Short mmCIF file of C-alpha atoms in Angstrom, two decimals:
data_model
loop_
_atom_site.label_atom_id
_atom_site.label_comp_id
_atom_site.label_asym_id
_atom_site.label_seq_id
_atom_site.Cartn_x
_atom_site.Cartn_y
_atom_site.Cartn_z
CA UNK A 13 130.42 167.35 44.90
CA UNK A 14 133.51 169.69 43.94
CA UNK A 15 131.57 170.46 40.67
CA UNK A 16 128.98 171.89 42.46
CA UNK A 17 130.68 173.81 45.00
CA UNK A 18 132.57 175.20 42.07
CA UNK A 19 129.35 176.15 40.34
CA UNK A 20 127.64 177.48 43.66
CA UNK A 21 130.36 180.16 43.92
CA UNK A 22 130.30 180.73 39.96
CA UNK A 23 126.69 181.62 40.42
CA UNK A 24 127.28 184.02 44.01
CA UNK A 25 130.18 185.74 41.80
CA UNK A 26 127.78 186.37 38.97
CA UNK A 27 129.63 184.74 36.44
CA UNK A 28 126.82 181.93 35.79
CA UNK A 29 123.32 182.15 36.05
CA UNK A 30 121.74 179.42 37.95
CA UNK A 31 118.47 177.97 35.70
CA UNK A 32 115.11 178.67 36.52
CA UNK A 33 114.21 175.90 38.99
CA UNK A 34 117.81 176.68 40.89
CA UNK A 35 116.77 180.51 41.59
CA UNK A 36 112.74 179.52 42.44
CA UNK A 37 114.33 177.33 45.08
CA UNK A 38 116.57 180.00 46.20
CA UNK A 39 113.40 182.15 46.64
CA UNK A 40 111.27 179.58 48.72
CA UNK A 41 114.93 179.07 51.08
CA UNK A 42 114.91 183.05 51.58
CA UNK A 43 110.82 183.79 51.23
CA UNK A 44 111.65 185.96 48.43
CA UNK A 45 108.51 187.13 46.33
CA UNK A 46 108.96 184.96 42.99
CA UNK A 47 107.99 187.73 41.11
CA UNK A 48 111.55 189.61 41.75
CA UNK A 49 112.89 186.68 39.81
CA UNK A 50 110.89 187.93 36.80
CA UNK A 51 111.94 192.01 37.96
CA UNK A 52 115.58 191.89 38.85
CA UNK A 53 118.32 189.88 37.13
CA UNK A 54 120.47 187.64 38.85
CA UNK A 55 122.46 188.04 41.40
CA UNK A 56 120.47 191.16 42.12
CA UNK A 57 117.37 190.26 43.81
CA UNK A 58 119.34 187.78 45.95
CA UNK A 59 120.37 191.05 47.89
CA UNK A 60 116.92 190.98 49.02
CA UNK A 61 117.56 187.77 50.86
CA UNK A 62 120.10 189.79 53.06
CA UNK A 63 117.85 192.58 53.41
CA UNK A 64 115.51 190.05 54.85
CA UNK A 65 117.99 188.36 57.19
CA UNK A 66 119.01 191.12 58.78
CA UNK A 67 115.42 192.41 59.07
CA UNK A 68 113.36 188.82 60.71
CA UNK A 69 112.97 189.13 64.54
CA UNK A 70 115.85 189.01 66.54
CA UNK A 71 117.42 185.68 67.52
CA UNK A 72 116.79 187.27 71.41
CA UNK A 73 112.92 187.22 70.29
CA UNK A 74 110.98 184.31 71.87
CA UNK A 75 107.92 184.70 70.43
CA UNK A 76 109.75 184.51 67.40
CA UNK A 77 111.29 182.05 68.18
CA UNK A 78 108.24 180.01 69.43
CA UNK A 79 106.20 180.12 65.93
CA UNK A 80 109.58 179.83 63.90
CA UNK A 81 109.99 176.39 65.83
CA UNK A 82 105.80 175.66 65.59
CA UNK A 83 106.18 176.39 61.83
CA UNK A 84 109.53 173.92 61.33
CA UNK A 85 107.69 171.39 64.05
CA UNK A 86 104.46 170.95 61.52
CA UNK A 87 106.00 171.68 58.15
CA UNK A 88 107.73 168.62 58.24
CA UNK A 89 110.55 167.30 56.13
CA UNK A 90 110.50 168.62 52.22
CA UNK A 91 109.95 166.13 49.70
CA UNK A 92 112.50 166.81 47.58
CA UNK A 93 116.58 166.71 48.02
CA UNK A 94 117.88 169.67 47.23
CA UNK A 95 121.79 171.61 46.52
CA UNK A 96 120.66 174.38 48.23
CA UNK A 97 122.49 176.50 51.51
CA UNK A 98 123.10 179.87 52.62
CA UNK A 99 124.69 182.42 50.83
CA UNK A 100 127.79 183.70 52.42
CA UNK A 101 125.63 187.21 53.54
CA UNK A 102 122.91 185.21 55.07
CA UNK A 103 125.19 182.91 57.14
CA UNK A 104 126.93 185.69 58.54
CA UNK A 105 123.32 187.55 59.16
CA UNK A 106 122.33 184.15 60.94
CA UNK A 107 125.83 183.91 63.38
CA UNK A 108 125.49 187.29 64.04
CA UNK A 109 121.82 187.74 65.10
CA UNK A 110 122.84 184.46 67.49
CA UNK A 111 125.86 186.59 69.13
CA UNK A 112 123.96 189.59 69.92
CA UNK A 113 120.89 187.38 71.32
CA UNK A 114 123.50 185.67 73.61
CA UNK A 115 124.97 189.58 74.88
CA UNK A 116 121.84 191.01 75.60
CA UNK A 117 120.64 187.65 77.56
CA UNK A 118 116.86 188.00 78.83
CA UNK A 119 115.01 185.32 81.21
CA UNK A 120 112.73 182.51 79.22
CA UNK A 121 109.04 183.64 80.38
CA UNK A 122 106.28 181.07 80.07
CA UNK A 123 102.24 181.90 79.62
CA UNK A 124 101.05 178.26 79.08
CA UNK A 125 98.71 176.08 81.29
CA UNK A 126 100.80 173.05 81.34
CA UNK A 127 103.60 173.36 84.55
CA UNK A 128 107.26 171.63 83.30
CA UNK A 129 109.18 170.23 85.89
CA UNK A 130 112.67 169.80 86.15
CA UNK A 131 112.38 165.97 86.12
CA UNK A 132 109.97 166.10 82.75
CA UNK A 133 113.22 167.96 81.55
CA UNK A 134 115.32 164.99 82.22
CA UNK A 135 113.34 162.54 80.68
CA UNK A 136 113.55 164.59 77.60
CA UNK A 137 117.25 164.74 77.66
CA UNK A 138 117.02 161.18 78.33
CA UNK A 139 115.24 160.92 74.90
CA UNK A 140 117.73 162.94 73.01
CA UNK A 141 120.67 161.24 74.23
CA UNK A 142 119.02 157.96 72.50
CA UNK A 143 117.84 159.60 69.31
CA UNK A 144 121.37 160.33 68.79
CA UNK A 145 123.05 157.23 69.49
CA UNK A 146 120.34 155.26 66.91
CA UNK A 147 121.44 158.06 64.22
CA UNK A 148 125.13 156.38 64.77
CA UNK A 149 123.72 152.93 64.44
CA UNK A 150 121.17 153.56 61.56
CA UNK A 151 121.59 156.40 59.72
CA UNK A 152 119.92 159.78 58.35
CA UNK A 153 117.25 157.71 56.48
CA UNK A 154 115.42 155.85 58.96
CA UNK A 155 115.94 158.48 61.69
CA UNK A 156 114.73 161.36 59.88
CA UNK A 157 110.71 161.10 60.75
CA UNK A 158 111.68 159.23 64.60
CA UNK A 159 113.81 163.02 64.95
CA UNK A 160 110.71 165.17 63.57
CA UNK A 161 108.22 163.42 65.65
CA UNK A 162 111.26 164.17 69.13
CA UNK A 163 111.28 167.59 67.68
CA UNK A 164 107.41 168.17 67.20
CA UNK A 165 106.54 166.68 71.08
CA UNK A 166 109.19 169.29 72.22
CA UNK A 167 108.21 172.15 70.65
CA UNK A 168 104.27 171.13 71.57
CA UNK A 169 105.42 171.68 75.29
CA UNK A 170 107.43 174.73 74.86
CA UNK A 171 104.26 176.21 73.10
CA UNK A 172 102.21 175.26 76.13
CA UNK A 173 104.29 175.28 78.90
CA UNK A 174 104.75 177.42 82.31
CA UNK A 175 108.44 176.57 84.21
CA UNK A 176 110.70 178.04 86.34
CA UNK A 177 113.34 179.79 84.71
CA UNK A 178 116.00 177.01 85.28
CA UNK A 179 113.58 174.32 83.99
CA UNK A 180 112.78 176.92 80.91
CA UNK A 181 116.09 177.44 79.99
CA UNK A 182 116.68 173.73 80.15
CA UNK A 183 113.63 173.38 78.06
CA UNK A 184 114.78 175.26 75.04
CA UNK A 185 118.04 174.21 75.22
CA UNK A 186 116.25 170.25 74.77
CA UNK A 187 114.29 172.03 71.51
CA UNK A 188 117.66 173.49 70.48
CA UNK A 189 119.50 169.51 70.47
CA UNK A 190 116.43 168.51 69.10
CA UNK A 191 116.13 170.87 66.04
CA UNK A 192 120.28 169.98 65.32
CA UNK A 193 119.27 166.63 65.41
CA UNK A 194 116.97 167.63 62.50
CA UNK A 195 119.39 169.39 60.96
CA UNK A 196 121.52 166.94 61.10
CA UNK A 197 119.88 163.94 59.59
CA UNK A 198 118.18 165.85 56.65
CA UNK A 199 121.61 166.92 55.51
CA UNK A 200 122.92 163.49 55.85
CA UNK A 201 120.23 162.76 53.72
CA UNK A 202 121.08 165.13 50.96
CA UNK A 203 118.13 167.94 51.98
CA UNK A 204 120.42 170.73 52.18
CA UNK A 205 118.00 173.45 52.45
CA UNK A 206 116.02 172.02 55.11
CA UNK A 207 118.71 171.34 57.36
CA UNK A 208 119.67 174.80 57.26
CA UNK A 209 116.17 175.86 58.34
CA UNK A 210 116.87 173.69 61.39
CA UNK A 211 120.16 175.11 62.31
CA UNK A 212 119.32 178.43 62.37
CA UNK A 213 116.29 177.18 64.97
CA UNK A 214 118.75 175.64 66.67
CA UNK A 215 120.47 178.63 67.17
CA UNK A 216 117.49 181.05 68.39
CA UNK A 217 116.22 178.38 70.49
CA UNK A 218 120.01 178.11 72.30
CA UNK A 219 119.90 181.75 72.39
CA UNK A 220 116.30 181.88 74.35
CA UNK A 221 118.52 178.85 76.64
CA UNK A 222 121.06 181.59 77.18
CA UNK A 223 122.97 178.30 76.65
CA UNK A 224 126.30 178.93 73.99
CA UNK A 225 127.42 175.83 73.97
CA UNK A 226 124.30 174.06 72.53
CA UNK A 227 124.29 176.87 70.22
CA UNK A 228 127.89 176.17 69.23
CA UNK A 229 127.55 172.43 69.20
CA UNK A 230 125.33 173.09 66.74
CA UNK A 231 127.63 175.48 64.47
CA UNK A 232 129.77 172.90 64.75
CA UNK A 233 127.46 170.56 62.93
CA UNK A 234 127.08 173.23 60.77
CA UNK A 235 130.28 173.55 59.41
CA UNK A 236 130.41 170.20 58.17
CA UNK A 237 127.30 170.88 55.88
CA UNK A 238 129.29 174.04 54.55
CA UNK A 239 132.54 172.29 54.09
CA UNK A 240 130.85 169.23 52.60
CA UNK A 241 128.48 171.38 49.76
CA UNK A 242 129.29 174.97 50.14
CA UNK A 243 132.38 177.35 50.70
CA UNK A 244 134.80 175.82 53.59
CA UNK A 245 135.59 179.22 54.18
CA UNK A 246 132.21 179.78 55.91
CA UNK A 247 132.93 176.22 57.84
CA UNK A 248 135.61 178.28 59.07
CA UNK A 249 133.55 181.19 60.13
CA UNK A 250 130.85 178.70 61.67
CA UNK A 251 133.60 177.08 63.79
CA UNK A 252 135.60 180.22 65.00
CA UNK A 253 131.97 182.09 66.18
CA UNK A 254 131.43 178.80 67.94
CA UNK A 255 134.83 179.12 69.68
CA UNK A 256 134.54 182.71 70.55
CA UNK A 257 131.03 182.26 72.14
CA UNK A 258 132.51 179.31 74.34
CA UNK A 259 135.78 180.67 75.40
CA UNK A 260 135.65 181.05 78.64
CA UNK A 261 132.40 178.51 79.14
CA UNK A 262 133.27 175.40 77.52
CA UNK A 263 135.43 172.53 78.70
CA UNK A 264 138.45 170.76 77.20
CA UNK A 265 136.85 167.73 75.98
CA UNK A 266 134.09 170.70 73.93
CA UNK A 267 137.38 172.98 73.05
CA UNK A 268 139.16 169.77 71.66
CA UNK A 269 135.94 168.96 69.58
CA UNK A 270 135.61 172.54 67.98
CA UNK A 271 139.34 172.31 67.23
CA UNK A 272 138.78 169.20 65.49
CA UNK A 273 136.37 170.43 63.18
CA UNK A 274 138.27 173.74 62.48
CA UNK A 275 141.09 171.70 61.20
CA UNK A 276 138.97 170.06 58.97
CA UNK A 277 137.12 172.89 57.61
CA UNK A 278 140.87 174.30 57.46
CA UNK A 279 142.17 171.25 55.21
CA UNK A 280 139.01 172.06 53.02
CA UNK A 281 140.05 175.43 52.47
CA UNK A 282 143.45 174.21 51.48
CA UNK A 283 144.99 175.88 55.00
CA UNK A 284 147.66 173.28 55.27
CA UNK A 285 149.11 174.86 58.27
CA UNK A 286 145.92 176.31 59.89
CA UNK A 287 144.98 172.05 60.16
CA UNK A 288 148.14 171.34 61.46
CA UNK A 289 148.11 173.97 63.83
CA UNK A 290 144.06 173.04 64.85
CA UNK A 291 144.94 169.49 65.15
CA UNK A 292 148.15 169.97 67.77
CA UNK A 293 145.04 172.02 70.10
CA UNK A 294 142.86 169.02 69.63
CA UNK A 295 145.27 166.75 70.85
CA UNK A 296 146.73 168.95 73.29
CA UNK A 297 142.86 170.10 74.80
CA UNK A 298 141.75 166.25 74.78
CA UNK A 299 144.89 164.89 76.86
CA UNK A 300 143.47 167.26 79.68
CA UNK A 301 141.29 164.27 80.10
CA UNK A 302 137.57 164.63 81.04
CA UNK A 303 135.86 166.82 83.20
CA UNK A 304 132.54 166.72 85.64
CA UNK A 305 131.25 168.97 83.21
CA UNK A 306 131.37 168.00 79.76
CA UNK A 307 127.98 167.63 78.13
CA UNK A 308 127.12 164.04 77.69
CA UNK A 309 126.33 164.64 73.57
CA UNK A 310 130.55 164.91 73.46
CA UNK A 311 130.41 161.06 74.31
CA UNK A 312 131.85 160.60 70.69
CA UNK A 313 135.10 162.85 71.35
CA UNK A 314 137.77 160.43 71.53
CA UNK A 315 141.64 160.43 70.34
CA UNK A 316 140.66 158.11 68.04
CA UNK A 317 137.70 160.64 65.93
CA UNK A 318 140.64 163.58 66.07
CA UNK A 319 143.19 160.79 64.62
CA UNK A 320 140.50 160.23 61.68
CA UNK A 321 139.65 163.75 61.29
CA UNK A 322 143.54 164.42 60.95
CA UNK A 323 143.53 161.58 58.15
CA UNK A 324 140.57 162.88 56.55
CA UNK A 325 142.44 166.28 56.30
CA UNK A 326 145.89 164.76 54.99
CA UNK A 327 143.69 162.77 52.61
CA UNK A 328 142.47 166.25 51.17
CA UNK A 329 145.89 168.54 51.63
CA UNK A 330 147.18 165.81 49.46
CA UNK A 331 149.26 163.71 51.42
CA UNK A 332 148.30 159.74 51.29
CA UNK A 333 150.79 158.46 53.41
CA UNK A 334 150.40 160.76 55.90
CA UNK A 335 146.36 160.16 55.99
CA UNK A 336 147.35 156.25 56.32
CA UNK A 337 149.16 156.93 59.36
CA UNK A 338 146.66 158.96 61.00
CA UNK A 339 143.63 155.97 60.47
CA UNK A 340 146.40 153.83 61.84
CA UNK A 341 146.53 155.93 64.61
CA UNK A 342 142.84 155.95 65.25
CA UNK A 343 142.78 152.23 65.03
CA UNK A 344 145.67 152.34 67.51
CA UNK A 345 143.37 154.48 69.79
CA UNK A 346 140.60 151.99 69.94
CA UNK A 347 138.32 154.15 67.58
CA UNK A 348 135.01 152.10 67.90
CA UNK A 349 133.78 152.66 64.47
CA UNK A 350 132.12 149.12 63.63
CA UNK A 351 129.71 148.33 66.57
CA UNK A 352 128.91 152.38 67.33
CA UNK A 353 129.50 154.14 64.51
CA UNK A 354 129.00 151.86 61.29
CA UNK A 355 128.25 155.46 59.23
CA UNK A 356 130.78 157.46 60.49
CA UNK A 357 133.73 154.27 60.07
CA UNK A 358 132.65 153.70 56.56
CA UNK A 359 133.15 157.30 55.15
CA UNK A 360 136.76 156.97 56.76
CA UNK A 361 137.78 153.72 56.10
CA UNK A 362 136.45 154.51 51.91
CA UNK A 363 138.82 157.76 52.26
CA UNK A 364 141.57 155.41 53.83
CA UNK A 365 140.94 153.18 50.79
CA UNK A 366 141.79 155.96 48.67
CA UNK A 367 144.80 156.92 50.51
CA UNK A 368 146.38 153.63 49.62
CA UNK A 369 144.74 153.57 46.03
CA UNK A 370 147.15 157.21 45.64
CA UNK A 371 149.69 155.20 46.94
CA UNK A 372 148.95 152.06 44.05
CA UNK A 373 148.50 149.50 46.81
CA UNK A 374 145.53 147.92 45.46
CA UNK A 375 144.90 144.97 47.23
CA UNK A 376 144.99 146.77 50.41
CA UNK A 377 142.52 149.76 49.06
CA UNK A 378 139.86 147.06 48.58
CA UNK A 379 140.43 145.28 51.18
CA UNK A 380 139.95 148.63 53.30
CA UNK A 381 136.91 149.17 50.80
CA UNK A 382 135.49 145.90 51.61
CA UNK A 383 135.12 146.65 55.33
CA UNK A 384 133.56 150.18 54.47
CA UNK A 385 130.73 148.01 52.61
CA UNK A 386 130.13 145.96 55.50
CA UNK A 387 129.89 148.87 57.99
CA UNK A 388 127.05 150.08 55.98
CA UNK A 389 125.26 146.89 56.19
CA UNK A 390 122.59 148.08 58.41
CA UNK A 391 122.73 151.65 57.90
CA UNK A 392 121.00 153.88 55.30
CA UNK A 393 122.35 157.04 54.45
CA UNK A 394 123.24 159.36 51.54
CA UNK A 395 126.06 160.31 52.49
CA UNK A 396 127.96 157.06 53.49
CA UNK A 397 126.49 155.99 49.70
CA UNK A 398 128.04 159.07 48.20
CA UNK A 399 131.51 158.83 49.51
CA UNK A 400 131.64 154.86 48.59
CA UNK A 401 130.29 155.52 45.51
CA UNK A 402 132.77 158.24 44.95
CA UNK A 403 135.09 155.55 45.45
CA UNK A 404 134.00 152.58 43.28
CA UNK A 405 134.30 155.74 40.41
CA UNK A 406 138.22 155.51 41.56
CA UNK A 407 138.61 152.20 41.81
CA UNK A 408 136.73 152.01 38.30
CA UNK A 409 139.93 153.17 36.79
CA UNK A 410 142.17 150.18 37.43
CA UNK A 411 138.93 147.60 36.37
CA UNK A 412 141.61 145.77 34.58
CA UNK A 413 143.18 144.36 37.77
CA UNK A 414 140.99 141.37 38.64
CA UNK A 415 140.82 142.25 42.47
CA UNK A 416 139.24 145.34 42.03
CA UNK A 417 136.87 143.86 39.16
CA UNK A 418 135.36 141.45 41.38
CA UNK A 419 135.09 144.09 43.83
CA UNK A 420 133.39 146.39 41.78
CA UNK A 421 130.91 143.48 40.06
CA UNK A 422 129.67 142.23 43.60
CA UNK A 423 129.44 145.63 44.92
CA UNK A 424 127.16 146.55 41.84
#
């Protein structure tokens, strides 16, 4: 995955020239008109995908916003997994259009036939709240058409409905969740490009919500895409709009979970003390304890997720021993990463296994390794695979000791 974050900023710099199949798929992400590809050289005509961001409707626009979301809501998922996000330009085109919606706040209107009530709006939250807990049980791959299908029956009513404006802004703040939920489990799933189509609805439906912390919930999410396959530094960028938008709005529990993921977008950039400094907020925000108000999709903010975010991030500023202590710590904590969140738990205990492998404890890297595998046992996702499999390639280089064979031959 570092190769091709290296070779995604090679080609942005202009110092390599992505192949023909790389820059068609760049055109269909940014509706650029093939034919520039055969006009301009590269990276010239990808200036017309900025031109174009900062020209489509404004995030504030709800009729925009309405057939953007229609257009997602029957497209439906792409059929192809693709290395493919925002440029730098356009992601900055995207938080800013969001910001500006958000100043210049208008009231949702509503022309349909079909009246929305307040309690219809509940059951849909209701809905939401489940779709996400069976993505922490299952996975990207088996929730990916269950979240399009959520998605699609949302965005049917929004097209047809007629609310109050409480009950409308509570309506596209429910097609906001449900189009990060998209997002979400297509980039779990290794479809970069169309999980960045569903962010950015995320946003502009938050933005017709008037509701910033949906919007930022889902930056958050964002920033793990772009730390995971793009430039951290725009994981940084994702997270601080997020923070600035929900200054003054948000709660601890919300400020401790955008502090968390700043760190690690921090330790991705190589911002050793950024993390640290990110991390002593997260703690210090979450010991406030909760509040009356904290959304209910923060139920996964515990002490023990910042604990394995700040092992994560030692793991990747190069520090082993200190990434040990911190999954300690999150075991310590009563991080319930087996029976809720088999997916998540896996990718952390395989980076805790290579925490001790840096540290030559062998034994105790596949026995760490071993309880990754069984976490997966019921859950499918690209992901999870990736990051094990990134780790049998480590493990592959001490074959010779027979623990780690046998691991490595039954794993096969």
């Amino acid at each position: 995955m570092a190769h091709e974050r290296q070779k995604i900023y090679r080609w942005e710099s202009g110092r390599a020239v992505p192949g023909p199949s790389a820059q068609k798929a760049m055109a269909v992400l940014h509706d650029i008109p093939t034919h520039l590809l055969q006009t301009l050289p590269w990276p010239d005509w990808l200036a017309t995908a900025c031109k174009r961001a900062k020209g489509t409707p404004p995030y504030g626009d709800q009729a925009a916003t309405v057939e953007l979301l229609t257009d997602l809501a029957v497209g439906g998922p792409v059929d192809r997994r693709e290395f493919l996000i925002m440029t730098s330009a356009t992601l900055g085109a995207s938080i800013t259009g969001w910001q500006d919606a958000l100043a210049s706040l208008t009231s949702p209107s509503s022309t349909g036939r079909r009246q929305i009530t307040a309690s219809m709006v509940d059951h849909l939250e209701v809905r939401l709240d489940r779709l996400r807990h069976l993505d922490d049980a299952l996975g990207s791959a088996q929730l990916r058409e269950l979240g399009m299908a959520e998605f699609a029956f949302i965005v049917g009513l929004v097209k047809e409905a007629r609310f109050d404006e409480p009950t409308g802004r509570r309506l596209y703040a429910a097609a906001a969740e449900a189009a990060r939920c998209c997002a979400w489990v297509h980039f779990d799933d290794g479809y970069h490009a169309q999980a960045e189509r569903f962010f950015d609805a995320a946003l502009r439906a938050s933005a017709t919500a008037g509701d910033p912390l949906i919007g930022a919930y889902a930056l958050s999410f964002r920033a793990i895409q772009h730390y995971t396959a793009g430039d951290p530094r725009d994981a940084v960028a994702l997270v601080e709009a997020a923070q600035v938008q929900t200054k003054n709005k948000a709660t601890a529990r919300f400020r401790a979970m955008l502090a968390t993921r700043a760190a690690r977008s921090h330790s991705k950039a190589g911002d050793r003390r950024a993390c640290a400094r990110a991390l002593h907020q997260a703690r210090d925000l979450l010991s406030a304890g909760p509040h009356d108000d904290d959304p209910p999709y923060l139920y996964w903010v515990d002490l023990g997720e910042i604990e394995m975010i700040a092992g994560s991030s030692a793991l990747q500023l190069g520090d082993p021993r200190e990434a040990i202590r911190r999954f300690d710590a999150a075991i310590d904590a009563n991080y319930a990463g087996d029976d809720q969140y088999p997916r998540t738990h896996a990718i952390y205990l395989a980076r805790a296994a290579d925490a001790h492998l840096a540290l030559r404890d062998l034994d105790q890297a596949v026995a760490v390794a071993e309880h990754a595998v069984r976490c997966l046992g019921g859950v499918d996702s690209a992901r999870s695979s990736a990051t094990l499999e990134g780790l049998r390639d480590n493990l592959a280089e001490h074959r010779h000791v027979p623990v780690i064979r046998d691991f490595l031959d039954f794993t096969a």
